[in-house]
Amino acid sequence: MRTCTPSRCPGAWESRRGLGDDAEPQHPFQCSGCCAPWVVETLTGLTGVTAPRHLHLPHQSSICLPGGALADESVGLSVTLLILFCFCHLHVARAALLTGRLPIRNGFYTTNAHARNAYTPQEIVGGIPDSEQLLPELLKEAGYVTKIVGKWHLGHRPQFHPLKHGFDEWFGSPNCHFGPYDNKARPNIPVYRDWEMVGRYYEEFPINLKTGEANLTQIYLQEALDFIKRQARRRPFFLYWAVDATHAPVYASKPFLGTSRRGRYGDAVREMDDSIGKMLQLLQDLRIADSTFVFFTSDNGAALISAPEQGGSNGPFLCGKQTTFEGGMREPALAWWPGHIAAGQVSHQLGSITDLFTTSLALAGLTPPSDRAIDGLNLLPALLQGRLMDRPVFYYRGDTLMAATLGQHKAHFWTWTNSWENFRQGMDFCPGQNVSGVTTHTLEDHTKLPLIFHLGRDPGERFPLSFASTEYQEALSRIAQVVQQHQEALVPGQPQLNVCNWAVMVSGWCVGGCPVPGCSHPPGAPDEPWPAQGGGGEAGAVPGLHPGPGPWCLSVQDSGCWSQATWDQCHTAPGLLQVPGRLPS
């Protein structure tokens, strides 16, 4: 990652590069300060890699002062782990963080279209596979107690519940705070305490879209503080604080509304900053700060489509969330561990969010699973000793390797932003930015002659190296070699994000079920489950909702009931996904 240093946080803010919207995202801020027996990880959403000068963030600055940051992070001791992950939408980032593996390996991608991002609405069929070993499951081997606060986003169906994948406690939601919905065609998104649904967004947990007022961040803060108090000096703990206030529709509690010159988005960031300050202060008051490793980062770059009122800034970097350009991939990354990570340092180690998996295991005295490919590096040598490790970072979008970075050079094999159709509807991922042949609205193939940028001299990816230059030829040779090794050894996971089904939302985690008026079992549909993946596999199948003679498509834009369509319509109609696999007559 590359470092972005705000005036209040000298040498402590860093950008981390990610792997693509369907790859591993990377983070720009990292906190250096960890409690030896505990790990706290904070993941925020859509924060971007730059902090505007007029946005006063004293607590994130204080993280920098006693600790350090990764400038290029994508960053036998019983250490408490606190991961502060502030983001909302990017499920692939969460899957990468908790498995240490690229989404192309852990299944969090789609093959429905070439180089397309996948999403996880309430009716998504897939989720985190049982075959994946998640960080909280592994930490149990070292005696850790684990909690997730905030958004899960790794599947809506009961088998994907976080308490079935290693977490001991959960307060939060399976999705972001989208809505409100009418509770007829679509229910409002539920909020859970462990196994029990305790309410829904916009109902028991109100969000005022007009004023932006909501108390969710304060509720999430109290959950974190209570957990830390209960576990301090008892058992090592892992707290995963995954708040989503900075994702549109942005919200903040009443005391913070109107306090920032950056609008409602700035208000949300300031409240998040205040919450982090209270957590750090509690660690110090309990005298466990020197045994707790705290890491702050985000899931992807700022969502420029929502800016400026509802989104952040990516400074000089190209484009934003949803793209594999630097503006979409660089995130803040800060690491805090008093007495272990030297104050005020900046690391230029290239990092990825998958590295949090491997680094957390190392802090707990554990080794990563040896029966599968692990993409994350152990960042402790960089954080504790200042060592730099040469490593590639791969940027995926869906099933497609879009780009790769090695050292200072980044090669783009495919480029585009979004479709002309979406762009004309007002969806602009790169507002005010236009690089000829790069920020296109058609998918451009550069696999035979990749576009290569030197990110040190050209972090905005505006001036590709000349194909005839010696620098280009040498960089291409190095990158081509690591890409070939990666692709030859790659075993893609079964795609989890190919199919939506109304039954998932109707009968998923709803208390007593959620009847949907007007959506009935398709005529003539057999009772057997329909195959959710190509090849007729059973994974993700929903019993009792086979759509009958087909092929069938399902609208994922309006989330309507099953409707029959021709093969051509399945491939061409906007918003329709073909149900993969052969459907029996």
XYZ file of C-alpha atoms in Angstrom:
585
model
C 0.000 0.000 0.000
C 1.007 3.580 -0.335
C 0.811 6.074 2.475
C -1.439 9.093 2.701
C -0.465 11.202 5.680
C -2.959 13.699 7.082
C -1.601 16.632 8.990
C -2.828 15.354 12.355
C -1.457 11.893 11.894
C 2.132 12.285 10.714
C 3.516 9.100 9.300
C 0.614 7.003 10.456
C -1.980 6.875 7.715
C -1.393 4.390 4.986
C -3.190 3.135 1.949
C -3.627 -0.506 1.307
C -4.239 -1.944 -2.078
C -6.945 -4.511 -2.681
C -7.652 -7.172 -5.145
C -10.698 -5.952 -6.809
C -14.325 -5.680 -6.013
C -14.592 -9.425 -6.134
C -11.101 -9.947 -4.979
C -9.591 -8.968 -1.741
C -9.928 -5.364 -0.943
C -7.105 -3.535 0.633
C -6.950 -1.013 3.307
C -5.578 2.397 3.677
C -5.634 2.998 7.422
C -4.034 0.726 9.932
C -3.710 1.202 13.643
C -0.713 -0.018 15.502
C -1.721 -0.843 18.970
C -2.581 -4.231 20.220
C -3.227 -5.859 23.505
C -1.039 -8.861 23.838
C -3.763 -11.298 24.739
C -6.497 -9.735 22.656
C -7.221 -8.845 19.056
C -9.607 -6.099 18.035
C -10.209 -5.563 14.332
C -12.278 -2.634 13.094
C -13.594 -2.647 9.554
C -15.310 0.482 8.340
C -17.030 1.009 5.053
C -16.169 3.159 2.102
C -13.880 5.477 4.002
C -11.417 6.221 1.218
C -7.714 6.713 1.672
C -7.563 10.420 2.324
C -8.768 12.417 5.294
C -9.900 15.928 4.381
C -8.009 18.573 6.320
C -11.241 19.953 7.740
C -12.327 16.552 9.097
C -11.126 16.448 12.703
C -10.433 12.847 13.778
C -8.529 13.024 17.069
C -8.941 9.365 18.026
C -7.811 7.859 14.742
C -4.918 10.295 14.919
C -4.127 9.026 18.404
C -4.016 5.510 17.008
C -1.260 6.686 14.760
C 0.769 8.374 17.463
C 1.497 5.357 19.677
C 1.578 2.996 16.745
C 2.184 2.903 13.036
C 0.559 2.558 9.659
C 1.030 0.586 6.492
C 1.607 2.756 3.514
C 0.982 -0.088 1.104
C -1.240 -2.481 2.941
C -3.742 -4.472 1.299
C -0.957 -4.902 6.478
C 3.461 -17.833 21.040
C 2.163 -14.438 22.341
C -1.393 -14.454 23.644
C -2.626 -11.262 22.030
C -6.128 -9.868 22.107
C -7.307 -9.055 18.608
C -9.536 -6.111 17.719
C -10.328 -5.628 14.037
C -12.203 -2.419 13.276
C -13.706 -2.971 9.829
C -15.726 0.062 8.808
C -17.575 -0.666 5.633
C -20.918 -1.850 4.508
C -21.333 -3.395 1.145
C -18.368 -5.441 0.146
C -19.020 -9.026 1.129
C -15.917 -10.173 -0.741
C -13.728 -8.148 1.635
C -15.263 -9.835 4.649
C -14.874 -13.276 3.118
C -11.235 -12.535 2.278
C -10.480 -11.189 5.762
C -11.997 -14.138 7.607
C -10.584 -16.878 5.325
C -7.253 -15.363 4.261
C -8.159 -16.348 0.704
C -9.068 -14.563 -2.487
C -12.784 -14.606 -3.326
C -11.995 -16.624 -6.448
C -10.864 -19.363 -4.035
C -13.507 -19.063 -1.297
C -16.427 -18.781 -3.723
C -17.498 -15.171 -3.172
C -17.863 -14.302 -6.835
C -20.202 -14.881 -9.752
C -19.797 -16.526 -13.148
C -23.099 -15.190 -14.523
C -21.239 -12.576 -16.567
C -17.643 -11.830 -17.449
C -15.775 -9.547 -15.050
C -18.866 -8.482 -13.130
C -19.269 -7.660 -9.476
C -21.716 -9.779 -7.516
C -24.075 -8.614 -4.823
C -25.820 -10.220 -1.867
C -29.458 -9.111 -1.625
C -31.759 -10.763 0.883
C -32.664 -13.464 -1.623
C -29.101 -14.613 -2.394
C -28.836 -18.408 -2.245
C -25.120 -18.771 -1.518
C -22.900 -17.889 1.400
C -19.667 -18.841 3.101
C -19.059 -22.562 2.419
C -18.626 -24.972 5.329
C -15.363 -26.061 3.732
C -13.807 -22.671 4.483
C -12.024 -22.337 7.827
C -12.741 -18.921 9.275
C -10.476 -16.950 11.574
C -12.711 -17.217 14.674
C -12.912 -21.009 14.255
C -9.138 -21.282 14.231
C -8.653 -18.850 17.122
C -10.720 -21.155 19.330
C -7.779 -23.571 19.212
C -5.820 -20.988 21.207
C -8.634 -20.418 23.693
C -10.054 -17.217 22.220
C -13.617 -16.072 22.780
C -14.962 -14.287 19.702
C -17.612 -11.703 18.858
C -18.796 -9.925 15.729
C -20.532 -6.564 16.061
C -22.253 -5.166 12.977
C -22.690 -6.562 9.513
C -21.991 -10.214 8.702
C -22.665 -10.249 4.925
C -21.519 -13.827 4.307
C -24.918 -15.367 3.637
C -28.529 -15.043 4.787
C -29.548 -18.665 5.165
C -29.404 -20.466 8.537
C -26.359 -22.561 7.638
C -24.390 -19.364 7.083
C -25.093 -17.889 10.528
C -21.892 -16.491 12.097
C -22.349 -18.603 15.235
C -22.073 -21.662 12.974
C -18.727 -20.407 11.691
C -16.731 -19.800 14.831
C -18.164 -16.715 16.483
C -19.416 -17.086 20.059
C -21.480 -13.892 20.033
C -23.090 -11.635 17.457
C -25.007 -8.426 17.516
C -25.786 -7.058 14.089
C -27.336 -7.852 10.749
C -26.721 -10.249 7.864
C -26.752 -7.266 5.477
C -26.384 -3.518 5.275
C -29.030 -1.022 6.414
C -30.770 -0.777 3.048
C -34.443 0.174 3.009
C -36.964 0.877 4.218
C -39.076 -1.775 2.495
C -42.841 -2.279 2.566
C -42.776 -5.653 4.365
C -45.075 -6.971 1.629
C -42.950 -7.522 -1.453
C -39.794 -7.372 0.669
C -39.215 -7.333 4.438
C -36.971 -4.887 6.215
C -33.561 -6.372 7.026
C -33.407 -8.118 10.418
C -31.061 -7.418 13.331
C -29.851 -10.280 15.538
C -28.497 -10.929 18.973
C -26.838 -14.295 18.650
C -29.582 -16.656 17.378
C -32.513 -14.374 18.095
C -33.903 -11.750 15.754
C -34.407 -8.685 17.966
C -35.841 -6.310 15.390
C -35.428 -4.798 11.949
C -33.828 -1.735 10.457
C -36.277 1.184 10.183
C -38.584 -0.468 12.731
C -37.113 -1.392 16.123
C -33.844 0.175 14.906
C -34.985 3.401 13.232
C -32.981 5.330 10.638
C -34.369 8.709 9.613
C -33.436 9.084 5.944
C -34.490 12.734 5.915
C -32.320 13.876 8.835
C -29.748 11.060 8.838
C -30.320 10.365 12.519
C -29.804 6.841 13.862
C -28.311 5.454 17.075
C -26.852 2.306 15.538
C -23.191 3.309 15.936
C -23.803 4.013 19.628
C -25.484 0.624 20.013
C -22.566 -1.083 18.255
C -20.112 0.831 20.464
C -21.854 -0.309 23.647
C -21.809 -3.914 22.439
C -18.043 -3.676 21.929
C -17.382 -2.003 25.297
C -19.501 -4.548 27.181
C -17.705 -7.437 25.487
C -14.256 -6.042 26.272
C -15.194 -5.474 29.936
C -16.526 -9.023 30.289
C -13.489 -10.660 28.721
C -10.653 -8.498 30.056
C -8.221 -10.526 32.196
C -10.311 -13.662 31.678
C -9.632 -15.112 28.252
C -7.971 -13.801 25.110
C -10.642 -12.368 22.841
C -11.220 -11.528 19.209
C -13.600 -8.645 18.549
C -14.623 -7.931 14.959
C -16.319 -4.508 14.913
C -17.924 -4.107 11.489
C -19.985 -0.939 11.431
C -21.646 0.502 8.343
C -22.591 4.123 9.110
C -20.403 5.480 6.306
C -22.290 3.522 3.656
C -25.175 5.317 1.955
C -27.674 6.044 3.338
C -25.181 7.568 5.771
C -26.304 8.040 9.369
C -25.083 9.429 12.694
C -26.557 9.916 16.152
C -28.023 13.268 17.111
C -24.976 14.597 19.052
C -22.818 14.229 15.901
C -25.231 15.459 13.237
C -24.147 18.808 11.833
C -20.766 18.774 13.595
C -18.610 18.277 10.494
C -17.876 20.594 7.595
C -17.896 17.421 5.491
C -21.670 17.032 5.725
C -23.496 13.949 6.904
C -20.671 11.676 5.784
C -18.231 13.634 7.938
C -20.645 13.396 10.853
C -20.687 9.604 10.519
C -16.893 9.404 10.348
C -16.532 11.622 13.411
C -18.881 9.410 15.403
C -16.953 6.347 14.307
C -13.740 8.077 15.359
C -15.238 8.920 18.752
C -16.273 5.282 19.198
C -12.783 4.053 18.419
C -11.423 6.530 20.961
C -13.718 5.107 23.661
C -12.597 1.555 22.875
C -8.925 2.493 23.019
C -9.462 4.363 26.282
C -11.192 1.357 27.802
C -8.281 -0.886 26.828
C -5.961 1.527 28.589
C -8.204 1.860 31.653
C -8.328 -1.936 31.964
C -4.530 -2.038 31.567
C -4.634 -4.468 28.688
C -3.589 -2.049 25.934
C -0.079 -3.479 25.715
C -1.545 -6.923 25.134
C -4.155 -5.951 22.536
C -3.556 -5.636 18.810
C -5.938 -3.177 17.178
C -6.259 -2.884 13.439
C -8.413 -0.297 11.650
C -9.207 -0.546 7.961
C -11.966 -0.468 5.348
C -13.374 -2.762 2.706
C -12.727 -0.654 -0.377
C -12.107 2.891 -1.495
C -14.686 5.610 -1.216
C -17.964 5.169 -3.095
C -17.701 8.216 -5.337
C -21.161 7.480 -6.686
C -22.482 8.653 -3.296
C -20.096 11.586 -2.803
C -19.804 14.216 -1.565
C -22.696 14.238 0.910
C -22.911 10.442 1.279
C -19.382 9.376 0.387
C -15.687 9.941 0.958
C -12.726 11.005 -1.157
C -10.011 9.014 -2.889
C -7.734 12.019 -3.384
C -5.457 11.605 -6.402
C -6.350 7.978 -7.026
C -8.384 6.882 -10.024
C -12.111 6.134 -9.655
C -13.708 4.529 -6.613
C -15.535 1.570 -5.165
C -16.689 -1.070 -7.672
C -13.523 -0.696 -9.787
C -10.073 -2.262 -9.671
C -8.337 1.086 -10.093
C -6.392 2.513 -7.154
C -9.321 4.606 -5.928
C -11.355 1.458 -5.496
C -8.600 -0.662 -4.005
C -6.658 1.553 -1.605
C -8.003 1.831 1.912
C -6.820 3.258 5.197
C -4.855 0.860 7.389
C -3.686 1.567 10.929
C -2.182 -0.835 13.451
C -2.024 -0.033 17.190
C -0.099 -2.041 19.761
C 1.520 0.084 22.487
C 4.944 -1.100 23.504
C 5.338 -3.296 20.436
C 4.738 -1.212 17.327
C 6.917 1.910 17.331
C 5.071 5.208 17.423
C 4.542 7.214 14.263
C 6.081 4.780 11.800
C 4.891 4.175 8.249
C 5.430 0.886 6.464
C 5.594 0.682 2.685
C 4.834 -3.021 2.768
C 2.308 -3.910 0.073
C -0.602 -5.475 1.890
C -4.024 -7.027 1.407
C -6.990 -7.627 3.656
C -6.212 -11.348 3.542
C -3.091 -10.516 5.554
C -5.232 -9.839 8.635
C -6.115 -13.532 8.716
C -2.520 -14.733 8.726
C -1.279 -11.935 10.988
C -3.996 -12.613 13.562
C -3.135 -16.316 13.619
C 0.535 -15.454 14.140
C -0.352 -13.207 17.075
C -2.259 -16.113 18.616
C 0.673 -18.485 18.092
C -1.128 -20.424 15.361
C -0.172 -21.374 11.824
C -2.518 -21.125 8.820
C -4.186 -24.290 7.507
C -1.796 -26.284 5.347
C -4.427 -28.104 3.285
C -5.373 -25.093 1.126
C -3.853 -22.065 -0.547
C -3.657 -19.056 1.778
C -3.155 -15.666 0.138
C -2.519 -13.606 3.259
C 0.945 -12.746 4.546
C 2.030 -12.389 8.151
C 2.575 -8.630 8.473
C 4.317 -8.793 11.857
C 7.835 -8.622 10.353
C 6.811 -5.396 8.609
C 5.009 -3.957 11.637
C 7.491 -4.966 14.339
C 10.816 -5.039 12.518
C 10.297 -2.774 9.515
C 11.041 -5.568 7.051
C 9.648 -5.351 3.519
C 8.491 -8.516 1.767
C 8.203 -8.716 -1.996
C 4.799 -10.050 -2.937
C 2.243 -9.726 -5.721
C -1.336 -8.569 -5.224
C -4.045 -9.799 -7.584
C -7.151 -7.763 -8.400
C -10.238 -9.716 -9.407
C -13.633 -8.566 -10.575
C -15.967 -11.530 -10.458
C -14.249 -14.478 -12.118
C -11.716 -12.338 -13.990
C -8.179 -11.324 -13.057
C -8.292 -7.640 -13.910
C -4.864 -6.493 -12.727
C -1.808 -7.384 -10.676
C 0.718 -5.330 -8.736
C 4.322 -6.253 -8.042
C 6.562 -3.698 -6.417
C 5.782 -0.267 -7.846
C 4.290 -1.577 -11.084
C 0.640 -2.396 -11.704
C -0.467 -4.209 -14.866
C -4.074 -4.029 -16.091
C -5.213 -7.012 -18.168
C -8.814 -5.813 -18.453
C -10.231 -2.335 -17.864
C -13.643 -0.764 -17.557
C -15.753 1.117 -15.034
C -19.396 0.170 -15.609
C -21.783 -0.295 -18.499
C -23.108 2.507 -20.682
C -26.585 1.525 -19.537
C -25.750 2.051 -15.865
C -23.727 5.167 -16.596
C -26.646 6.763 -18.429
C -28.800 5.995 -15.400
C -26.508 8.198 -13.328
C -24.154 5.577 -11.903
C -20.706 7.136 -12.250
C -17.821 5.317 -10.548
C -15.251 7.864 -11.762
C -16.869 11.330 -11.554
C -14.722 13.995 -13.173
C -12.074 11.474 -14.210
C -11.519 10.287 -17.756
C -8.414 8.407 -18.880
C -8.676 7.507 -22.560
C -8.819 3.755 -23.152
C -8.832 3.065 -19.413
C -11.989 4.431 -17.747
C -14.234 2.993 -20.436
C -17.835 1.790 -20.293
C -17.041 -1.262 -22.378
C -14.823 -4.079 -21.152
C -11.421 -3.646 -22.816
C -9.095 -6.623 -23.283
C -5.394 -5.883 -22.654
C -4.309 -9.450 -21.960
C -1.946 -9.553 -24.941
C -0.373 -6.189 -24.156
C -1.224 -5.109 -20.580
C -1.348 -1.466 -19.563
C 1.369 -0.922 -16.943
C 1.609 2.028 -14.555
C 4.358 3.011 -12.128
C 2.333 3.749 -9.009
C 5.145 5.658 -7.340
C 5.368 8.251 -10.100
C 1.769 7.942 -11.277
C -0.567 6.913 -8.422
C -3.532 8.207 -10.417
C -2.960 5.638 -13.207
C -3.135 8.277 -15.922
C 0.063 7.654 -17.889
C 0.753 4.056 -18.922
C 4.337 3.120 -19.664
C 5.376 3.048 -23.289
C 5.178 -0.479 -24.700
C 8.576 0.046 -26.302
C 10.356 1.140 -23.123
C 12.832 -1.038 -21.285
C 10.968 -0.378 -18.047
C 7.762 -1.741 -19.546
C 9.441 -4.895 -20.844
C 11.167 -5.607 -17.536
C 8.032 -4.972 -15.485
C 5.924 -7.113 -17.821
C 8.394 -9.977 -17.557
C 8.306 -9.938 -13.742
C 4.537 -9.588 -13.453
C 3.793 -12.154 -16.180
C 5.823 -14.745 -14.309
C 3.935 -14.377 -11.003
C 0.578 -14.232 -12.795
C 1.351 -17.439 -14.655
C 2.321 -19.175 -11.410
C -0.856 -17.930 -9.752
C -3.160 -19.042 -12.557
C -1.531 -22.461 -12.985
C -1.989 -23.265 -9.286
C -5.435 -21.676 -8.927
C -8.348 -23.945 -7.983
C -11.467 -21.743 -8.098
C -14.062 -22.284 -5.425
C -17.636 -23.042 -6.350
C -19.264 -19.654 -7.062
C -21.675 -18.751 -4.267
C -23.195 -15.611 -5.759
C -24.785 -16.914 -8.947
C -28.387 -17.404 -7.884
C -31.112 -15.506 -6.083
C -34.301 -17.203 -4.918
C -37.335 -15.621 -3.310
C -37.606 -18.528 -0.861
C -34.343 -17.495 0.818
C -35.915 -14.210 1.831
C -39.315 -15.772 2.558
C -38.180 -18.633 4.780
C -34.642 -17.709 5.765
C -33.947 -16.239 9.212
C -37.381 -14.677 9.658
C -39.143 -15.421 12.916
C -42.148 -17.555 12.007
C -41.453 -17.173 8.290
C -42.173 -14.198 6.071
C -45.203 -14.670 3.810
C -44.967 -12.794 0.536
C -48.373 -11.940 -0.968
C -48.710 -12.766 -4.644
C -45.600 -14.952 -4.869
C -46.642 -18.573 -5.131
C -45.095 -21.915 -5.964
C -44.691 -22.000 -9.784
C -47.304 -24.183 -11.533
C -46.110 -27.729 -12.144
C -42.941 -27.270 -10.120
C -41.732 -30.541 -8.578
C -40.822 -30.704 -4.900
C -37.180 -31.595 -5.500
C -34.627 -28.865 -4.966
C -33.350 -27.189 -8.093
C -29.607 -27.072 -8.753
C -28.115 -23.768 -7.697
C -24.780 -24.221 -9.423
C -23.802 -25.375 -12.885
C -23.403 -29.128 -13.162
C -26.435 -29.912 -11.031
C -24.721 -29.627 -7.639
C -26.906 -29.529 -4.561
C -25.018 -26.736 -2.797
C -27.298 -23.797 -2.175
C -30.450 -25.551 -3.376
C -33.735 -24.397 -1.885
C -36.140 -27.309 -1.241
C -39.561 -27.049 -2.810
C -38.912 -24.207 -5.204
C -37.866 -25.825 -8.443
C -39.234 -23.568 -11.184
C -40.465 -26.403 -13.377
C -39.952 -26.591 -17.165
C -37.541 -23.917 -18.218
C -35.161 -22.401 -18.682
C -36.174 -19.996 -15.932
C -34.790 -16.618 -15.007
C -35.112 -14.637 -11.830
C -35.199 -10.875 -11.722
C -32.575 -9.638 -9.283
C -33.337 -5.957 -9.827
C -36.947 -5.959 -8.703
C -36.705 -9.291 -6.852
C -39.971 -10.482 -8.349
C -41.344 -14.003 -8.372
C -40.183 -16.655 -10.813
C -40.961 -15.872 -14.445
C -40.342 -17.962 -17.528
C -38.129 -16.605 -20.276
C -36.439 -17.834 -23.413
C -32.766 -18.746 -23.504
C -31.953 -15.515 -25.346
C -33.813 -13.459 -22.772
C -31.851 -15.133 -20.030
C -28.643 -13.901 -21.599
C -29.737 -10.458 -22.699
C -32.495 -9.127 -20.450
C -31.075 -6.604 -17.928
C -31.250 -7.789 -14.342
C -32.043 -11.416 -15.181
C -29.841 -14.281 -14.060
C -30.149 -17.640 -15.714
C -30.573 -20.434 -13.204
C -27.470 -22.560 -13.910
C -27.659 -26.281 -14.437
C -30.043 -28.424 -16.417
C -33.573 -28.103 -15.110
C -35.515 -31.379 -15.334
C -38.800 -31.281 -17.231
